[in-house]
Amino acid sequence: MSSALRAAVQQSRRSVFARSARYASTSAKAPTLKERLAELIPAEIENVKATRVAHGKKSFGPVLVDQLYGGMRGLPALVWDGSVLDPEEGIRFRGKSIPEIQEALPKAPGGSEPLPEGLFWLLLTGEVPTQEQVAALSKDWAARAALPAFVEEILDRCPPTLHPMSQFSLAVTALNHDSAFAKAYQEGISKKEYWQPTFEDSMDLIAKLPSIAGRIFRNVYGGDKLPAIDLEKDYSYNLANLLGYADKPDFVELMRLYLTIHADHEGGNVSAHTGKLVGSALSDPFLAFAASLNGLAGPLHGLANQEVLLWLRKMQSKIGENATDEAVRDYVWTTLKAGQVVPGYGHAVLRKTDPRYMAQREFALKHLPNDSLFKLVAQVYNIVPNVLLEAGKAKNPWPNVDAHSGVLLTYYGLDQMGFYTVLFGVSRAFGVASQLIWDRALGAPIERPKSYSTEAINEIFKDKTA
Ligand SMILES: CC(C)(COP(=O)(O)OP(=O)(O)OC[C@H]1O[C@@H](n2cnc3c(N)ncnc32)[C@H](O)[C@@H]1OP(=O)(O)O)[C@@H](O)C(=O)NCCC(=O)NCCS
């Protein structure tokens, strides 16, 4: 019975795709993202039902007591179709690797990096959008970009000594004031319709992030009056413009790449999972994503991009620029012996060099091959893995995404390291928002795993050998 049901679901999914292909070829106007989602959701609901009927009562392997104490590492606990992280190969967004999305997603006119608008479409639908569809998304986001005056005021009142990530989280929380989801819930919306106001909130959230980021940047680091959002330009251009870098086309291209590759890293990382968890209480996307940002602000997660630059600068001040490999190696050992981590290295899931690191390295080789800080990052790449292997603790001695992003931003003049994680946060909204929309569409329940006391664990396992 289950295989028959699955076949029916596959057929229904195929017909949705066939319908849409016909629609694309015969209709004058391609569907908007929301229209396309509305087409896809019913079949996916059936797919999840069929999967649960077929496999719902099967065990997903043993849970070790160590996993309860060990940050739930490797524990199968979540479902998210948008991206999957393979320990050896790295991230795939809806089945596509980073080089594949760089190839497949639409680019800006004259550009060669993927537009993050396209990644959002891909995360939500599993489909590569047309140039026309991403252009419509750019326009839609630009039209939604303005902040309520009181949110601007909250940001303007923050002391510049308050970390940009804390300001970011405050502003995103405050956007909940105008949440379509919160309002619809108060008005008694049916569960079946949850995804629609979640979609609208998510679009507003993503659209407003450049305005928040630009305002924080200006308030903390100084600068002129903020420019208006350009309704004819893409999201990354507008973000770069608000930061004062729109006159550097390579920086705008960097933003397109940066926002695309930082968007999602499957469902279990701290920011993605926090957003999903908080969203499961039906907190609206602003509240849920603000919680994600608070997790991203930790030095073992997103703040590592700030920490990498601080660490490199500290190293340069200790051993000088153009230091020998020997001196760099000694400095890495000094870090470890002081009981600190080498920021930008290691990963909870990955066991190879992060392909997001490689994508940024390729960007550096193309645009800044002779930059001295890039050369230092490359030198560190040749040294740190061997030291971590020799130290024998880290399960993954290879660099992650954060080991490379700061050097690219610094090259173009954005050397305000305290701001780096804000850019990561702008991008991470794409992944968190797409999870929230699908969770509400599929009726994901409130999350509530079981916790145990150490006393109970000792009691439960005292006579067990395995
Ligand atoms: C990412 C990170 C938090 C993953 O943690 P994890 O899954 O617990 O990693 P491991 O299982 O490999 O950790 C085993 C040990 O190696 C240590 N280790 C891991 N990465 C390390 C690093 N880069 N430098 C020094 N020690 C490291 C851990 O701190 C841990 O030490 P402990 O046993 O004393 O607690 C960890 O690698 C880290 O702290 N990296 C530096 C921060 C960073 O770059 N974060 C961004 C991640 S995208």
Short mmCIF file of C-alpha atoms and ligand atoms in Angstrom, two decimals:
data_model
loop_
_atom_site.label_atom_id
_atom_site.label_comp_id
_atom_site.label_asym_id
_atom_site.label_seq_id
_atom_site.Cartn_x
_atom_site.Cartn_y
_atom_site.Cartn_z
CA MET A 1 0.00 0.00 0.00
CA SER A 2 2.76 2.39 0.91
CA SER A 3 4.50 1.95 -2.45
CA ALA A 4 1.20 2.58 -4.26
CA LEU A 5 0.71 5.73 -2.22
CA ARG A 6 4.24 6.85 -2.97
CA ALA A 7 3.71 6.20 -6.67
CA ALA A 8 0.55 8.33 -6.52
CA VAL A 9 2.47 11.13 -4.83
CA GLN A 10 5.29 10.94 -7.38
CA GLN A 11 2.69 11.08 -10.14
CA SER A 12 1.00 14.07 -8.51
CA ARG A 13 4.39 15.83 -8.15
CA ARG A 14 5.21 15.05 -11.78
CA SER A 15 1.92 16.50 -12.93
CA VAL A 16 2.53 19.67 -10.91
CA PHE A 17 5.91 20.02 -12.62
CA ALA A 18 4.42 19.19 -16.02
CA ARG A 19 1.66 21.73 -15.47
CA SER A 20 4.20 24.33 -14.57
CA ALA A 21 6.36 23.52 -17.60
CA ARG A 22 3.30 23.93 -19.80
CA TYR A 23 2.45 27.11 -17.95
CA ALA A 24 5.94 28.42 -18.53
CA SER A 25 5.79 27.70 -22.24
CA THR A 26 2.23 28.79 -22.97
CA SER A 27 1.48 31.52 -20.48
CA ALA A 28 2.55 35.07 -21.13
CA LYS A 29 3.54 35.51 -17.49
CA ALA A 30 5.65 33.05 -15.50
CA PRO A 31 4.35 32.31 -12.00
CA THR A 32 5.58 34.39 -9.10
CA LEU A 33 7.41 32.64 -6.27
CA LYS A 34 4.27 32.58 -4.14
CA GLU A 35 2.14 31.19 -6.98
CA ARG A 36 4.72 28.50 -7.67
CA LEU A 37 4.85 27.56 -3.99
CA ALA A 38 1.08 27.33 -3.83
CA GLU A 39 1.29 24.83 -6.71
CA LEU A 40 3.99 22.74 -5.04
CA ILE A 41 2.69 22.57 -1.47
CA PRO A 42 -0.24 20.10 -1.85
CA ALA A 43 1.97 17.44 -3.47
CA GLU A 44 4.65 17.89 -0.82
CA ILE A 45 2.07 17.48 1.96
CA GLU A 46 1.11 14.16 0.36
CA ASN A 47 4.77 13.21 -0.02
CA VAL A 48 5.44 13.75 3.68
CA LYS A 49 2.28 11.80 4.59
CA ALA A 50 3.37 8.93 2.36
CA THR A 51 6.89 8.95 3.80
CA ARG A 52 5.51 8.77 7.32
CA VAL A 53 3.10 5.97 6.39
CA ALA A 54 5.91 4.03 4.72
CA HIS A 55 8.70 4.64 7.23
CA GLY A 56 7.26 6.39 10.27
CA LYS A 57 7.54 3.44 12.63
CA LYS A 58 11.04 2.40 11.59
CA SER A 59 14.03 3.05 13.90
CA PHE A 60 16.65 5.57 12.72
CA GLY A 61 19.54 3.78 14.44
CA PRO A 62 20.66 3.85 18.04
CA VAL A 63 21.00 6.94 20.18
CA LEU A 64 24.16 6.87 22.28
CA VAL A 65 24.20 8.41 25.74
CA ASP A 66 27.29 10.32 24.53
CA GLN A 67 25.09 12.11 21.99
CA LEU A 68 22.90 13.48 24.78
CA TYR A 69 25.97 14.97 26.45
CA GLY A 70 27.77 15.75 23.17
CA GLY A 71 25.62 18.49 21.68
CA MET A 72 23.41 15.90 19.90
CA ARG A 73 26.20 15.56 17.32
CA GLY A 74 25.05 13.37 14.44
CA LEU A 75 21.67 12.63 16.01
CA PRO A 76 19.04 12.23 13.27
CA ALA A 77 16.42 14.68 14.53
CA LEU A 78 15.25 17.07 11.80
CA VAL A 79 13.94 17.13 8.25
CA TRP A 80 14.85 19.91 5.81
CA ASP A 81 14.83 19.47 2.04
CA GLY A 82 16.41 22.81 1.14
CA SER A 83 20.00 21.81 1.72
CA VAL A 84 21.93 18.75 2.81
CA LEU A 85 25.49 18.69 4.13
CA ASP A 86 27.72 15.79 3.18
CA PRO A 87 30.77 15.46 5.49
CA GLU A 88 33.13 14.82 2.56
CA GLU A 89 31.60 16.85 -0.22
CA GLY A 90 30.03 19.80 1.59
CA ILE A 91 26.73 21.52 1.04
CA ARG A 92 24.21 20.87 -1.72
CA PHE A 93 21.28 23.23 -2.15
CA ARG A 94 18.34 21.18 -3.44
CA GLY A 95 20.84 18.69 -4.79
CA LYS A 96 23.17 21.24 -6.37
CA SER A 97 26.77 21.74 -5.22
CA ILE A 98 28.27 25.22 -4.94
CA PRO A 99 30.01 25.04 -8.36
CA GLU A 100 26.71 23.83 -9.83
CA ILE A 101 24.70 26.72 -8.40
CA GLN A 102 27.39 29.14 -9.54
CA GLU A 103 26.81 27.76 -13.01
CA ALA A 104 23.03 27.35 -12.96
CA LEU A 105 21.58 30.37 -11.14
CA PRO A 106 20.82 33.61 -12.99
CA LYS A 107 23.45 36.35 -12.85
CA ALA A 108 23.17 40.13 -12.89
CA PRO A 109 23.67 41.74 -16.31
CA GLY A 110 27.43 41.69 -16.90
CA GLY A 111 28.04 39.71 -13.69
CA SER A 112 29.41 36.21 -13.24
CA GLU A 113 28.35 35.35 -9.67
CA PRO A 114 24.94 33.86 -8.86
CA LEU A 115 22.18 36.14 -7.62
CA PRO A 116 21.01 35.21 -4.09
CA GLU A 117 17.46 35.88 -5.29
CA GLY A 118 17.89 32.74 -7.40
CA LEU A 119 19.12 30.74 -4.42
CA PHE A 120 16.04 31.72 -2.39
CA TRP A 121 13.82 30.56 -5.26
CA LEU A 122 15.78 27.31 -5.50
CA LEU A 123 15.61 26.69 -1.73
CA LEU A 124 11.85 27.17 -1.74
CA THR A 125 10.88 25.35 -4.91
CA GLY A 126 13.76 23.07 -5.88
CA GLU A 127 13.74 24.83 -9.24
CA VAL A 128 16.14 27.19 -10.97
CA PRO A 129 14.23 30.41 -11.72
CA THR A 130 14.36 32.33 -14.95
CA GLN A 131 16.10 35.67 -15.29
CA GLU A 132 12.66 37.28 -15.37
CA GLN A 133 11.63 35.59 -12.12
CA VAL A 134 14.72 36.72 -10.21
CA ALA A 135 14.29 40.23 -11.57
CA ALA A 136 10.72 40.24 -10.23
CA LEU A 137 12.02 39.07 -6.84
CA SER A 138 14.67 41.84 -6.78
CA LYS A 139 11.93 44.38 -7.49
CA ASP A 140 9.59 42.94 -4.88
CA TRP A 141 12.30 43.03 -2.20
CA ALA A 142 13.36 46.56 -3.13
CA ALA A 143 9.72 47.66 -2.82
CA ARG A 144 9.45 46.13 0.67
CA ALA A 145 12.83 47.44 1.93
CA ALA A 146 11.75 50.46 3.99
CA LEU A 147 11.93 50.21 7.78
CA PRO A 148 9.20 51.46 10.11
CA ALA A 149 10.32 54.79 11.65
CA PHE A 150 10.36 53.33 15.16
CA VAL A 151 12.80 50.60 14.10
CA GLU A 152 15.11 53.25 12.65
CA GLU A 153 14.82 55.08 15.93
CA ILE A 154 15.69 51.96 17.95
CA LEU A 155 18.83 51.55 15.86
CA ASP A 156 19.73 55.23 16.09
CA ARG A 157 19.46 55.06 19.88
CA CYS A 158 21.78 52.07 20.23
CA PRO A 159 25.19 53.04 21.62
CA PRO A 160 27.84 52.45 18.94
CA THR A 161 29.57 50.23 21.50
CA LEU A 162 26.68 47.73 21.33
CA HIS A 163 27.83 44.90 19.06
CA PRO A 164 26.33 45.13 15.55
CA MET A 165 24.85 41.65 15.95
CA SER A 166 22.96 42.70 19.08
CA GLN A 167 21.63 45.74 17.23
CA PHE A 168 20.68 43.51 14.31
CA SER A 169 18.76 41.15 16.54
CA LEU A 170 16.97 44.03 18.31
CA ALA A 171 15.81 45.53 15.02
CA VAL A 172 14.61 42.21 13.61
CA THR A 173 12.70 41.44 16.81
CA ALA A 174 11.03 44.85 16.60
CA LEU A 175 9.81 44.12 13.04
CA ASN A 176 7.40 41.69 14.67
CA HIS A 177 5.27 44.82 15.28
CA ASP A 178 3.94 44.49 11.70
CA SER A 179 3.96 40.71 11.36
CA ALA A 180 1.29 39.44 8.97
CA PHE A 181 1.48 36.03 10.67
CA ALA A 182 0.99 37.38 14.19
CA LYS A 183 -1.97 39.46 12.99
CA ALA A 184 -3.55 36.60 11.05
CA TYR A 185 -3.12 34.29 14.04
CA GLN A 186 -4.91 36.77 16.30
CA GLU A 187 -7.68 36.93 13.73
CA GLY A 188 -8.06 33.14 13.80
CA ILE A 189 -6.35 31.98 10.61
CA SER A 190 -6.75 28.28 9.77
CA LYS A 191 -3.66 26.06 10.16
CA LYS A 192 -3.85 25.26 6.46
CA GLU A 193 -3.17 28.88 5.59
CA TYR A 194 -0.23 29.47 7.95
CA TRP A 195 2.33 29.39 5.18
CA GLN A 196 0.85 32.39 3.39
CA PRO A 197 1.42 35.10 6.03
CA THR A 198 4.70 33.31 6.89
CA PHE A 199 5.70 33.81 3.25
CA GLU A 200 4.74 37.49 3.35
CA ASP A 201 6.65 38.04 6.61
CA SER A 202 9.65 36.19 5.22
CA MET A 203 9.68 38.36 2.11
CA ASP A 204 9.44 41.49 4.27
CA LEU A 205 12.16 40.19 6.59
CA ILE A 206 14.65 39.49 3.79
CA ALA A 207 13.74 42.74 2.03
CA LYS A 208 14.39 44.88 5.10
CA LEU A 209 17.72 43.36 6.15
CA PRO A 210 19.92 45.55 3.90
CA SER A 211 18.25 48.66 5.35
CA ILE A 212 18.94 47.41 8.88
CA ALA A 213 22.52 46.40 8.05
CA GLY A 214 23.20 49.72 6.30
CA ARG A 215 21.86 51.72 9.21
CA ILE A 216 23.88 49.77 11.78
CA PHE A 217 27.01 50.21 9.65
CA ARG A 218 26.48 53.94 9.31
CA ASN A 219 25.63 54.42 13.00
CA VAL A 220 28.55 52.38 14.33
CA TYR A 221 31.30 53.24 11.87
CA GLY A 222 30.20 56.67 10.65
CA GLY A 223 29.23 57.78 7.19
CA ASP A 224 26.91 60.00 5.23
CA LYS A 225 23.16 59.94 4.85
CA LEU A 226 22.01 56.51 3.72
CA PRO A 227 21.16 56.27 0.01
CA ALA A 228 17.65 55.31 -1.09
CA ILE A 229 16.98 51.74 -2.23
CA ASP A 230 17.23 51.55 -6.03
CA LEU A 231 14.06 49.84 -7.24
CA GLU A 232 15.75 48.80 -10.48
CA LYS A 233 18.74 47.08 -8.90
CA ASP A 234 19.27 43.66 -7.35
CA TYR A 235 19.41 42.89 -3.64
CA SER A 236 23.21 42.66 -3.39
CA TYR A 237 23.71 45.93 -5.23
CA ASN A 238 21.37 47.67 -2.80
CA LEU A 239 23.14 46.13 0.19
CA ALA A 240 26.54 47.22 -1.18
CA ASN A 241 25.13 50.67 -1.89
CA LEU A 242 23.89 51.07 1.69
CA LEU A 243 27.36 50.14 2.94
CA GLY A 244 28.96 52.67 0.59
CA TYR A 245 30.50 50.17 -1.86
CA ALA A 246 28.21 50.26 -4.90
CA ASP A 247 30.89 52.04 -6.91
CA LYS A 248 33.02 48.88 -6.72
CA PRO A 249 31.47 46.35 -9.13
CA ASP A 250 33.72 43.57 -7.86
CA PHE A 251 32.49 44.19 -4.30
CA VAL A 252 28.89 43.95 -5.54
CA GLU A 253 29.81 40.65 -7.21
CA LEU A 254 31.41 39.51 -3.94
CA MET A 255 28.15 40.30 -2.11
CA ARG A 256 26.22 38.17 -4.63
CA LEU A 257 28.55 35.24 -4.05
CA TYR A 258 28.72 35.83 -0.29
CA LEU A 259 24.94 36.03 0.20
CA THR A 260 24.45 32.93 -1.92
CA ILE A 261 26.95 30.64 -0.21
CA HIS A 262 26.19 31.63 3.40
CA ALA A 263 22.41 31.19 3.08
CA ASP A 264 21.92 27.66 4.34
CA HIS A 265 23.93 24.74 5.71
CA GLU A 266 21.26 22.09 6.26
CA GLY A 267 18.90 22.16 9.23
CA GLY A 268 20.98 21.30 12.29
CA ASN A 269 23.42 24.22 12.61
CA VAL A 270 22.75 26.63 15.46
CA SER A 271 21.15 29.48 13.49
CA ALA A 272 19.04 27.28 11.20
CA HIS A 273 17.87 25.03 13.99
CA THR A 274 17.17 27.91 16.38
CA GLY A 275 14.95 29.59 13.80
CA LYS A 276 13.08 26.36 13.17
CA LEU A 277 12.70 25.67 16.90
CA VAL A 278 11.38 29.13 17.75
CA GLY A 279 9.15 29.10 14.66
CA SER A 280 7.68 25.79 15.83
CA ALA A 281 6.04 27.68 18.71
CA LEU A 282 4.34 29.74 15.96
CA SER A 283 6.47 32.73 16.84
CA ASP A 284 6.43 34.77 13.64
CA PRO A 285 9.44 34.84 11.23
CA PHE A 286 10.82 38.05 12.77
CA LEU A 287 10.92 36.56 16.27
CA ALA A 288 12.23 33.26 14.95
CA PHE A 289 14.97 34.83 12.85
CA ALA A 290 16.04 37.20 15.64
CA ALA A 291 16.66 34.06 17.71
CA SER A 292 18.72 32.64 14.82
CA LEU A 293 20.80 35.81 14.83
CA ASN A 294 21.52 35.47 18.53
CA GLY A 295 22.89 32.00 17.83
CA LEU A 296 24.84 33.20 14.81
CA ALA A 297 26.47 35.80 17.07
CA GLY A 298 28.37 33.10 18.97
CA PRO A 299 32.12 32.74 18.26
CA LEU A 300 31.84 29.02 17.48
CA HIS A 301 29.24 29.83 14.80
CA GLY A 302 28.92 32.99 12.68
CA LEU A 303 31.05 35.27 14.80
CA ALA A 304 34.02 33.12 13.76
CA ASN A 305 34.38 35.33 10.63
CA GLN A 306 35.15 38.28 12.91
CA GLU A 307 37.39 36.11 15.10
CA VAL A 308 39.46 34.94 12.12
CA LEU A 309 40.41 38.49 11.19
CA LEU A 310 41.13 39.42 14.79
CA TRP A 311 43.33 36.32 15.10
CA LEU A 312 45.20 37.06 11.86
CA ARG A 313 45.78 40.66 12.90
CA LYS A 314 46.98 39.58 16.35
CA MET A 315 49.33 37.11 14.71
CA GLN A 316 50.71 39.82 12.40
CA SER A 317 51.28 42.13 15.34
CA LYS A 318 53.16 39.35 17.20
CA ILE A 319 55.25 37.84 14.39
CA GLY A 320 55.15 40.60 11.81
CA GLU A 321 53.98 40.56 8.18
CA ASN A 322 55.61 38.11 5.74
CA ALA A 323 56.42 35.79 8.64
CA THR A 324 58.04 32.41 7.96
CA ASP A 325 56.04 29.17 8.03
CA GLU A 326 57.92 28.29 11.19
CA ALA A 327 56.75 31.46 12.96
CA VAL A 328 53.14 30.92 11.83
CA ARG A 329 53.26 27.32 13.03
CA ASP A 330 54.57 28.43 16.42
CA TYR A 331 51.79 31.02 16.67
CA VAL A 332 49.14 28.37 15.93
CA TRP A 333 50.61 26.20 18.69
CA THR A 334 50.59 29.17 21.08
CA THR A 335 46.85 29.59 20.38
CA LEU A 336 46.16 25.93 21.09
CA LYS A 337 48.33 25.84 24.20
CA ALA A 338 46.44 28.85 25.56
CA GLY A 339 43.29 26.69 25.44
CA GLN A 340 41.79 28.62 22.52
CA VAL A 341 40.41 27.42 19.19
CA VAL A 342 41.92 28.37 15.84
CA PRO A 343 38.98 30.30 14.38
CA GLY A 344 37.84 29.33 10.90
CA TYR A 345 39.03 25.74 11.25
CA GLY A 346 37.09 22.63 12.16
CA HIS A 347 33.44 21.76 11.71
CA ALA A 348 30.81 19.71 13.48
CA VAL A 349 29.82 17.86 10.29
CA LEU A 350 32.35 18.57 7.51
CA ARG A 351 35.46 16.41 7.28
CA LYS A 352 37.09 18.13 4.28
CA THR A 353 37.86 21.70 3.22
CA ASP A 354 34.57 23.57 3.07
CA PRO A 355 33.55 24.17 -0.58
CA ARG A 356 32.37 27.62 0.57
CA TYR A 357 36.01 28.29 1.53
CA MET A 358 37.10 27.10 -1.92
CA ALA A 359 34.55 29.32 -3.70
CA GLN A 360 35.92 32.33 -1.84
CA ARG A 361 39.50 31.26 -2.50
CA GLU A 362 38.71 31.10 -6.22
CA PHE A 363 37.20 34.58 -6.01
CA ALA A 364 40.42 35.77 -4.32
CA LEU A 365 42.62 34.09 -6.93
CA LYS A 366 40.61 35.88 -9.63
CA HIS A 367 40.33 39.33 -8.04
CA LEU A 368 43.10 39.74 -5.46
CA PRO A 369 45.84 37.16 -6.11
CA ASN A 370 48.62 39.40 -4.81
CA ASP A 371 46.92 40.73 -1.69
CA SER A 372 49.17 40.22 1.34
CA LEU A 373 46.34 39.21 3.69
CA PHE A 374 45.10 36.67 1.12
CA LYS A 375 48.63 35.28 0.96
CA LEU A 376 48.62 34.96 4.75
CA VAL A 377 45.26 33.14 4.65
CA ALA A 378 46.71 30.79 2.03
CA GLN A 379 49.86 30.29 4.13
CA VAL A 380 47.74 29.52 7.22
CA TYR A 381 45.78 26.98 5.10
CA ASN A 382 49.04 25.13 4.45
CA ILE A 383 49.96 25.06 8.13
CA VAL A 384 46.93 24.85 10.45
CA PRO A 385 45.53 21.46 9.31
CA ASN A 386 48.84 19.71 10.07
CA VAL A 387 49.07 21.36 13.48
CA LEU A 388 45.47 20.41 14.34
CA LEU A 389 46.15 16.85 13.17
CA GLU A 390 49.27 16.72 15.32
CA ALA A 391 47.36 18.14 18.30
CA GLY A 392 44.96 15.26 17.74
CA LYS A 393 41.72 16.70 19.06
CA ALA A 394 39.78 18.35 16.26
CA LYS A 395 37.86 15.80 14.16
CA ASN A 396 38.13 18.09 11.15
CA PRO A 397 41.39 20.02 10.72
CA TRP A 398 40.25 21.78 7.53
CA PRO A 399 39.08 25.38 7.06
CA ASN A 400 35.42 26.36 7.05
CA VAL A 401 33.62 29.26 5.36
CA ASP A 402 34.69 31.79 8.00
CA ALA A 403 38.40 31.31 7.38
CA HIS A 404 38.15 33.20 4.10
CA SER A 405 35.34 35.73 4.10
CA GLY A 406 37.04 38.49 6.11
CA VAL A 407 40.07 38.79 3.86
CA LEU A 408 37.83 39.45 0.84
CA LEU A 409 35.84 42.14 2.63
CA THR A 410 39.03 43.73 3.99
CA TYR A 411 40.53 43.87 0.51
CA TYR A 412 37.72 46.15 -0.67
CA GLY A 413 38.08 48.37 2.41
CA LEU A 414 35.40 46.84 4.62
CA ASP A 415 37.75 46.17 7.51
CA GLN A 416 35.23 46.73 10.32
CA MET A 417 35.43 43.16 11.61
CA GLY A 418 32.65 43.61 14.14
CA PHE A 419 30.28 43.98 11.19
CA TYR A 420 31.20 40.76 9.38
CA THR A 421 28.67 38.53 11.11
CA VAL A 422 25.87 40.95 10.16
CA LEU A 423 26.56 40.12 6.51
CA PHE A 424 26.45 36.41 7.36
CA GLY A 425 23.12 37.09 9.09
CA VAL A 426 21.63 38.83 6.07
CA SER A 427 22.41 35.74 4.04
CA ARG A 428 21.29 33.21 6.67
CA ALA A 429 17.79 34.72 6.58
CA PHE A 430 17.30 33.12 3.15
CA GLY A 431 17.76 29.62 4.57
CA VAL A 432 15.87 30.18 7.82
CA ALA A 433 12.95 31.89 6.07
CA SER A 434 12.58 29.11 3.52
CA GLN A 435 12.53 26.51 6.31
CA LEU A 436 9.90 28.50 8.20
CA ILE A 437 7.65 28.72 5.14
CA TRP A 438 7.87 24.99 4.47
CA ASP A 439 7.44 24.10 8.14
CA ARG A 440 4.21 26.06 8.29
CA ALA A 441 3.07 24.62 4.93
CA LEU A 442 3.70 21.07 6.13
CA GLY A 443 2.18 21.66 9.56
CA ALA A 444 5.40 20.99 11.51
CA PRO A 445 4.49 20.60 15.19
CA ILE A 446 6.03 22.39 18.14
CA GLU A 447 9.46 20.89 18.90
CA ARG A 448 9.79 19.18 22.25
CA PRO A 449 12.61 16.65 22.61
CA LYS A 450 12.96 14.81 25.93
CA SER A 451 15.71 15.65 28.41
CA TYR A 452 17.00 13.32 31.11
CA SER A 453 18.86 13.85 34.36
CA THR A 454 22.29 12.26 34.87
CA GLU A 455 20.76 10.36 37.76
CA ALA A 456 18.11 8.90 35.44
CA ILE A 457 20.74 7.95 32.85
CA ASN A 458 22.79 6.12 35.47
CA GLU A 459 19.66 4.30 36.63
CA ILE A 460 18.42 3.40 33.12
CA PHE A 461 21.78 2.11 31.90
CA LYS A 462 23.30 0.56 35.03
CA ASP A 463 22.65 -3.06 33.95
CA LYS A 464 23.00 -2.53 30.19
CA THR A 465 26.20 -3.40 28.35
CA ALA A 466 25.38 -1.69 25.04
C1 LIG B 1 33.22 24.39 14.56
C2 LIG B 1 33.48 23.74 15.89
C3 LIG B 1 32.69 24.49 16.96
C4 LIG B 1 32.95 22.30 15.84
O1 LIG B 1 32.99 21.78 17.15
P1 LIG B 1 32.96 20.22 17.41
O2 LIG B 1 31.98 19.56 16.52
O3 LIG B 1 32.80 20.04 18.87
O4 LIG B 1 34.43 19.80 16.91
P2 LIG B 1 35.25 18.50 17.28
O5 LIG B 1 34.36 17.34 17.57
O6 LIG B 1 36.26 18.35 16.21
O7 LIG B 1 35.94 18.95 18.65
C5 LIG B 1 36.80 18.07 19.34
C6 LIG B 1 37.82 18.88 20.10
O8 LIG B 1 38.65 19.56 19.15
C7 LIG B 1 38.65 20.95 19.43
N1 LIG B 1 38.68 21.71 18.19
C8 LIG B 1 37.83 21.64 17.16
N2 LIG B 1 38.13 22.58 16.25
C9 LIG B 1 39.19 23.25 16.74
C10 LIG B 1 39.92 24.36 16.29
N3 LIG B 1 39.63 25.00 15.17
N4 LIG B 1 40.96 24.79 17.05
C11 LIG B 1 41.26 24.18 18.20
N5 LIG B 1 40.58 23.15 18.70
C12 LIG B 1 39.55 22.69 17.97
C13 LIG B 1 37.31 21.19 20.11
O9 LIG B 1 37.33 22.41 20.85
C14 LIG B 1 37.19 19.97 20.99
O10 LIG B 1 38.01 20.17 22.11
P3 LIG B 1 37.59 19.59 23.57
O11 LIG B 1 37.54 18.11 23.40
O12 LIG B 1 38.65 20.09 24.46
O13 LIG B 1 36.24 20.16 23.87
C15 LIG B 1 34.98 23.72 16.22
O14 LIG B 1 35.68 23.07 15.17
C16 LIG B 1 35.56 25.10 16.45
O15 LIG B 1 35.49 25.59 17.58
N6 LIG B 1 36.13 25.76 15.38
C17 LIG B 1 36.61 27.12 15.50
C18 LIG B 1 35.45 28.09 15.43
C19 LIG B 1 34.88 28.17 14.05
O16 LIG B 1 35.59 28.29 13.06
N7 LIG B 1 33.55 28.14 13.96
C20 LIG B 1 32.86 28.27 12.70
C21 LIG B 1 32.27 26.99 12.27
S1 LIG B 1 31.54 27.10 10.67
#
